[in-house]
Coordinates of C-alpha atoms in Angstrom, one line a residue:
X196 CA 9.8 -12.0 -21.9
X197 CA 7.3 -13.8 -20.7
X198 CA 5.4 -16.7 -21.2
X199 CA 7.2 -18.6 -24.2
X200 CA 4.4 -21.3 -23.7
X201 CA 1.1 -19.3 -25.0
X202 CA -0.4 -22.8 -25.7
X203 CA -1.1 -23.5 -22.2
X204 CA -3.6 -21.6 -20.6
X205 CA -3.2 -19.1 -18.0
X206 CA -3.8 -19.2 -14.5
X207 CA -4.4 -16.5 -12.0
X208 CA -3.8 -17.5 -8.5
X209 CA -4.3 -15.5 -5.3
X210 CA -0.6 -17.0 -4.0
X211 CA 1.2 -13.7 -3.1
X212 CA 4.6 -13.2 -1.7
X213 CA 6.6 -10.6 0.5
X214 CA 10.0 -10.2 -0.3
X215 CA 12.3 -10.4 3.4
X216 CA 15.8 -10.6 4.5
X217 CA 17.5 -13.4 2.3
X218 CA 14.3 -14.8 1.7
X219 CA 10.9 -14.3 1.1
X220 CA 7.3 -15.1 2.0
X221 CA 4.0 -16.8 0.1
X222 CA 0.8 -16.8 1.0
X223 CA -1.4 -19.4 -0.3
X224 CA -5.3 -19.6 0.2
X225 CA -4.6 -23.0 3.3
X226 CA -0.8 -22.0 4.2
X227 CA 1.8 -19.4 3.9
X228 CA 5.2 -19.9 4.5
X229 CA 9.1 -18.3 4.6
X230 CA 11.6 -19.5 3.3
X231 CA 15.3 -17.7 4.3
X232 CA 18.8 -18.3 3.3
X233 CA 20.8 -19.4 6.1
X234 CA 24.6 -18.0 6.9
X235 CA 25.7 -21.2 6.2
X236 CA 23.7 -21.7 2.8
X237 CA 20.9 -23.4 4.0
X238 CA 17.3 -22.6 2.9
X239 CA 15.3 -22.7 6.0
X240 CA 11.3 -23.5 5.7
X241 CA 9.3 -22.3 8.4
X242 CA 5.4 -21.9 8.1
X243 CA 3.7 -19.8 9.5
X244 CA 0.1 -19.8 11.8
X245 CA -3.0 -18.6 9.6
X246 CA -5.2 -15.9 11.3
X247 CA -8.7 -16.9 11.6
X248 CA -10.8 -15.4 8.9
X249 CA -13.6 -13.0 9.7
X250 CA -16.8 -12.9 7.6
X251 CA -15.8 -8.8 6.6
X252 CA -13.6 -10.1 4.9
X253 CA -15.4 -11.6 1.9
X254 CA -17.7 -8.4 1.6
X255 CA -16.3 -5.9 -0.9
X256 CA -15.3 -2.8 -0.1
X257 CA -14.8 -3.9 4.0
X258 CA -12.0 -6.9 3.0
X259 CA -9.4 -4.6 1.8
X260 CA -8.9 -2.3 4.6
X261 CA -8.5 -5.6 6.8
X262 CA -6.7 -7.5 4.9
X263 CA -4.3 -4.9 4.0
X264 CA -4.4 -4.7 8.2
X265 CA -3.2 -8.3 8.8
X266 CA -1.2 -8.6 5.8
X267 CA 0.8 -5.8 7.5
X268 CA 1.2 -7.5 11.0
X269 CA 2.1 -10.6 9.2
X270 CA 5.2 -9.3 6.9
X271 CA 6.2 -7.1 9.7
X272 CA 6.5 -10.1 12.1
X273 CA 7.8 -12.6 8.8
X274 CA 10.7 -9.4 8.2
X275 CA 12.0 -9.4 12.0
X276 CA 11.9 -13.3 12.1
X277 CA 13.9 -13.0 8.8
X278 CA 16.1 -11.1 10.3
X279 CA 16.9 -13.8 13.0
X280 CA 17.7 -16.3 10.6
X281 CA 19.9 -14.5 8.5
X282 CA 21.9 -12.5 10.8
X283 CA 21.6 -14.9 13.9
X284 CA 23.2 -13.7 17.4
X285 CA 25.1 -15.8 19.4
X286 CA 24.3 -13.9 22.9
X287 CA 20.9 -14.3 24.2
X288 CA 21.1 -10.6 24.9
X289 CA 22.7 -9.5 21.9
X290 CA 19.1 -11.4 20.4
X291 CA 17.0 -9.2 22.4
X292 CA 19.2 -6.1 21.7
X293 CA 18.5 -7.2 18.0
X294 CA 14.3 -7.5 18.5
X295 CA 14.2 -4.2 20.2
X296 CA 15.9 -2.4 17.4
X297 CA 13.8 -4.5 14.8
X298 CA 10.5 -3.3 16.7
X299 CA 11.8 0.4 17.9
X300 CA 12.5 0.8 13.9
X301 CA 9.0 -0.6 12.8
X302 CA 7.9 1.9 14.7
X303 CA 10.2 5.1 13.3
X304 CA 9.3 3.4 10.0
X305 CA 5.3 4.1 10.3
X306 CA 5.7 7.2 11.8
X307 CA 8.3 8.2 9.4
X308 CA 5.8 7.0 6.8
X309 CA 3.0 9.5 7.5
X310 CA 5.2 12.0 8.1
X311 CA 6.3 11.7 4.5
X312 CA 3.5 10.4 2.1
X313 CA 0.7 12.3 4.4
X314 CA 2.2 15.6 5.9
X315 CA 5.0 16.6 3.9
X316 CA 3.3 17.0 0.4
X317 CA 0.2 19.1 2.2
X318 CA 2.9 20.9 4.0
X319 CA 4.9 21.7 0.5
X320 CA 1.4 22.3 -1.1
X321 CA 0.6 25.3 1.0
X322 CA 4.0 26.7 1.3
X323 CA 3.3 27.2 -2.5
X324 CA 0.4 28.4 -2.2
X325 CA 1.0 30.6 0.4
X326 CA 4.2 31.7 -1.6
X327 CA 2.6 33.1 -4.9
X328 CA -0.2 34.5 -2.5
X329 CA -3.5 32.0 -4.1
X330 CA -6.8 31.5 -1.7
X331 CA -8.3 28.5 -1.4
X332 CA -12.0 30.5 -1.9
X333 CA -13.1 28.6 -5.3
X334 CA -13.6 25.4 -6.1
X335 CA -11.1 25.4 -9.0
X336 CA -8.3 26.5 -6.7
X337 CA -9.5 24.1 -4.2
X338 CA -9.4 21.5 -6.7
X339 CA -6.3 22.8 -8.3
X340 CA -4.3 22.2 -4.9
X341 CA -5.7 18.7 -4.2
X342 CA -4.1 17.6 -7.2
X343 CA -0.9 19.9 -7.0
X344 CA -0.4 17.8 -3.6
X345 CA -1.1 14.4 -5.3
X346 CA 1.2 14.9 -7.8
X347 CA 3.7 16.0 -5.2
X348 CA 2.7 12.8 -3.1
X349 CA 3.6 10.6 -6.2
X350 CA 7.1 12.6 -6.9
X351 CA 8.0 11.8 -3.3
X352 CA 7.2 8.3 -3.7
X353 CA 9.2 7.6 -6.8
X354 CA 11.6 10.2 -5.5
X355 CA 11.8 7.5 -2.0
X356 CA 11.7 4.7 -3.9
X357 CA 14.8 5.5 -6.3
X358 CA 16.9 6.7 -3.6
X359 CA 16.5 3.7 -1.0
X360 CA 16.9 1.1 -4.1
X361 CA 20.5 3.1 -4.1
X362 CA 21.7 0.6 -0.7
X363 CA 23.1 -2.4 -1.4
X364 CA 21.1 -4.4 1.4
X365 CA 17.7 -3.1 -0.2
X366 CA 18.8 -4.4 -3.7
X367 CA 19.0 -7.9 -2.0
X368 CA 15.5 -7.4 -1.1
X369 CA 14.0 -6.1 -4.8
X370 CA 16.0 -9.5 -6.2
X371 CA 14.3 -11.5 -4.0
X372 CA 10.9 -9.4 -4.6
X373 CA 11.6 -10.3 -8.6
X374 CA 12.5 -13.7 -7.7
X375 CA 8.7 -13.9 -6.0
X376 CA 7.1 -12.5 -9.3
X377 CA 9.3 -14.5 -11.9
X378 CA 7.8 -18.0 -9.5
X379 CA 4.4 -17.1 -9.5
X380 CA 4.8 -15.9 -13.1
X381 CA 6.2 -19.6 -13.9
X382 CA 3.3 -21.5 -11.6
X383 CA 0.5 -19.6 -13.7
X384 CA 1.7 -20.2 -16.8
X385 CA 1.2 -24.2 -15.3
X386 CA 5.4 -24.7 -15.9
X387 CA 7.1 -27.0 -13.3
X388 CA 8.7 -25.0 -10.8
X389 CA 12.5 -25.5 -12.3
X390 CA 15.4 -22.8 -11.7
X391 CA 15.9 -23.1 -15.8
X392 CA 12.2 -22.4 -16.0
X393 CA 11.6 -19.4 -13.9
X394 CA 14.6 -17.9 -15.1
X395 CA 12.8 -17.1 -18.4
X396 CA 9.9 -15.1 -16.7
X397 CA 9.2 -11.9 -16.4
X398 CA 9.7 -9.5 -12.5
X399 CA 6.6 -7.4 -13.1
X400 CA 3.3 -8.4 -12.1
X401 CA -0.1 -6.5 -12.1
X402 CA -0.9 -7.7 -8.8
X403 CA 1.9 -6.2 -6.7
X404 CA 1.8 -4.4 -3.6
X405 CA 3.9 -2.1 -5.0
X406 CA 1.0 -1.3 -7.7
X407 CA -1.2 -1.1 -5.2
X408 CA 0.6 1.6 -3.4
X409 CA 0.8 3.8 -6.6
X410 CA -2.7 3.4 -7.3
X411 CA -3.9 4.6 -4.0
X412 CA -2.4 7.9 -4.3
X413 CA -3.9 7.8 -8.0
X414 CA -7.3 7.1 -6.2
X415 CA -6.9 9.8 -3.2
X416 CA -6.6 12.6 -6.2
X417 CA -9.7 11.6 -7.6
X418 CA -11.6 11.3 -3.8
X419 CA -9.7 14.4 -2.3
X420 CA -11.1 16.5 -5.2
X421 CA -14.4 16.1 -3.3
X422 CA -13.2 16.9 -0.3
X423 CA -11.5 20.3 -1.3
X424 CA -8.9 22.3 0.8
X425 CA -8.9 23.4 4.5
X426 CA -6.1 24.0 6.7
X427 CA -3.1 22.1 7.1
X428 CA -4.7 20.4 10.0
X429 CA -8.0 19.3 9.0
X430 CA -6.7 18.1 5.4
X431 CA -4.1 15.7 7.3
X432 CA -7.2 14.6 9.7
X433 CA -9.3 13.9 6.7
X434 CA -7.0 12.6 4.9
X435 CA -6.3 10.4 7.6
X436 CA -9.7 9.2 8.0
X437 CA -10.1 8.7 4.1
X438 CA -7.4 6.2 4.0
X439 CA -9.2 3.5 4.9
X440 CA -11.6 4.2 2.3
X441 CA -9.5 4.7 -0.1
X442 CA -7.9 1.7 0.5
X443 CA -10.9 -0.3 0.3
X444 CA -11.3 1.3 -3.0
X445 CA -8.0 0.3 -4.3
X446 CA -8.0 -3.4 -3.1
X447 CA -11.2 -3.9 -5.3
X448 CA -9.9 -2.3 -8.5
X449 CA -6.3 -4.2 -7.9
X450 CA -8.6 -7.7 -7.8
X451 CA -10.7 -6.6 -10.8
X452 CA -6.8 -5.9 -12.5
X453 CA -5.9 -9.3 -11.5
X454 CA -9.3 -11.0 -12.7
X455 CA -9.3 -9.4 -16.0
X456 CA -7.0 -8.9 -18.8
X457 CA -8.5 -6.0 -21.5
X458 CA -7.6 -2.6 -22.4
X459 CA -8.7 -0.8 -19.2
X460 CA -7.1 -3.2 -16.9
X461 CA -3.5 -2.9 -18.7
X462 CA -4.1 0.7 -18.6
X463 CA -4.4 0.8 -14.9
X464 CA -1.7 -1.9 -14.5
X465 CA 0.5 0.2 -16.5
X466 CA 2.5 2.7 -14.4
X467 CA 2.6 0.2 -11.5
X468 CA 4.3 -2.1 -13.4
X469 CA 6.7 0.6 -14.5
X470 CA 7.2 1.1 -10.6
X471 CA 8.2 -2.3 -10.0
X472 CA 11.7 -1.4 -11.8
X473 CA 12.3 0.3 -8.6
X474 CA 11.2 -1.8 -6.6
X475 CA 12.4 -5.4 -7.8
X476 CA 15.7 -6.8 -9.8
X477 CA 16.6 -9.7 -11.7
X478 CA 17.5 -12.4 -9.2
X479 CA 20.5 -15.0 -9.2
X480 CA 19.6 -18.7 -9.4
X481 CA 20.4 -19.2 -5.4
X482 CA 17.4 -16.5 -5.2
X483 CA 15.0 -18.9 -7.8
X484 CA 15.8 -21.5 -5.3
X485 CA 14.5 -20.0 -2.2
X486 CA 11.4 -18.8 -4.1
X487 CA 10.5 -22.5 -5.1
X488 CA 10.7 -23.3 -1.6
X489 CA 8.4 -20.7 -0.2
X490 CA 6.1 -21.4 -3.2
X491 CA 6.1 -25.1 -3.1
X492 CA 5.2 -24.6 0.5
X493 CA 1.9 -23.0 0.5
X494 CA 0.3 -24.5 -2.8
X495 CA -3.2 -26.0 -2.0
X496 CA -3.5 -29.9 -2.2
X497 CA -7.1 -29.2 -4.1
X498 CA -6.1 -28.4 -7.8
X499 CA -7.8 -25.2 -8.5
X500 CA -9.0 -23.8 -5.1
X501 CA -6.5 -20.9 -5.5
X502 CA -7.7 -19.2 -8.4
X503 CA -8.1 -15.5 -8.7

């Protein structure tokens, strides 16, 4: 469902959220706050400092890479502090025991990242080809591969995505990454923030992160195919070197998605919303709660200086 209220007009606001550990995170265009669930029931507020804004950042095509950049930093930081309010540790050193392991597993995580979503597919790619004895001498073949590894990119993805939404810890998470989409949902329709309300709203939204994500490999197909196919090497360098690029290509396509609403726009929206039944769940009312906090948090005292 979505909307019931169609009389009210729409708005689209550039609040976005981060689902964390019993909590979650919104960003608003003056503040951005976290709000976490407590051991003891509590819903702890906590804002958080606003990074000073460069001037690349409000010239197309050089905003996304950095903002993607510092919206990274932040989460990662909002997750670990997450982490400590949730799970507290009574021992100072059992605390930093805890922060080492949070920052040692960032780490594995990034790494672990490239290794998967950047070298793997290239690696299974020319195993293939290499297997039924093809050379990369045309530029059909050439082109042929770059796609055969997209589509392998995106089959690892979904193929990632179903099996870590299979823990019981990360299914917490995707409720409370619903629970951010079903409040923002609920504030754009211009509906008072209410448990009752939100309830009612949909937990897909064209403006996710985890939309974005599927589009980039979309849009890496479609540059790649430029590029062509070298060795293993150079394609992971270039590839590599493209990402920010492609990135920045992304971002602007994901703001045009979230300005406009016409038949190309819900066509690219389309299969990232179908992603986000991976990646979030239908929340519990506690849940609502803590997303009304976070939201209530960061929205701007001038009326309208948040829209899309």
């Amino acid at each position: 469902m979505s909307n019931k209220n169609n009389s009210i007009e729409q708005r689209k606001t550039t609040i976005g959220g981060q689902a964390l550990i019993e909590g979650l995170m919104m960003i608003g265009p003056d503040k951005r706050a976290m709000a976490i669930r407590d051991p003891n029931g509590e819903i702890v507020l906590e804002y958080l400092e606003k990074s000073r804004t460069n001037k690349i950042e409000h010239i197309p095509f050089l905003r996304g890479p950095v903002r993607i950049f510092k919206q990274l930093i932040l989460g990662t930081k909002a997750l670990m502090r997450s982490a400590e309010i949730a799970e507290p540790e009574d021992e100072d050193e059992e605390n930093t025991i805890t922060q080492a392991a949070l920052y040692f597993s960032v780490v594995i995580s990034i790494f672990f990242s490239v290794f998967l979503f950047m070298i793997l597919p290239g690696v299974i790619t020319d195993l293939i080809r290499t297997g039924i004895g093809v050379v990369a001498d045309t530029r059909g073949i050439s082109l042929l591969l770059t796609m055969l590894e997209g589509l392998i990119r995106v089959a690892i993805f979904i193929l990632y995505l179903w099996l870590v939404s299979r823990m019981d810890d990360i299914k917490r998470v995707w409720q409370y990454h619903g629970a951010e989409h079903k409040t923002i949902a609920c504030y754009e329709a211009q509906m008072p923030l209410t448990v009752e309300n939100i309830r009612n709203f949909t937990r897909f939204h064209p403006r996710c992160g985890t939309s974005f994500l599927f589009l980039v490999m979309i849009v890496s197909i479609i540059v790649l195919a430029f590029i062509g196919w070298r060795s293993r090497l150079i394609n992971f360098i270039v590839r590599l070197l493209l990402l920010p690029f492609i990135s920045a290509i992304t971002y602007e396509i994901i703001r045009l998605v979230g300005r406009y609403d016409n038949v190309v726009t819900r066509a690219i929206s389309k299969p990232g919303l179908a992603m986000q039944r991976l990646t979030t769940a239908e929340p519990d009312d506690s849940m609502l709660e803590v997303a009304i906090v976070a939201m209530e948090a960061v929205i701007p005292d001038v009326d309208g200086s948040d829209e899309w």
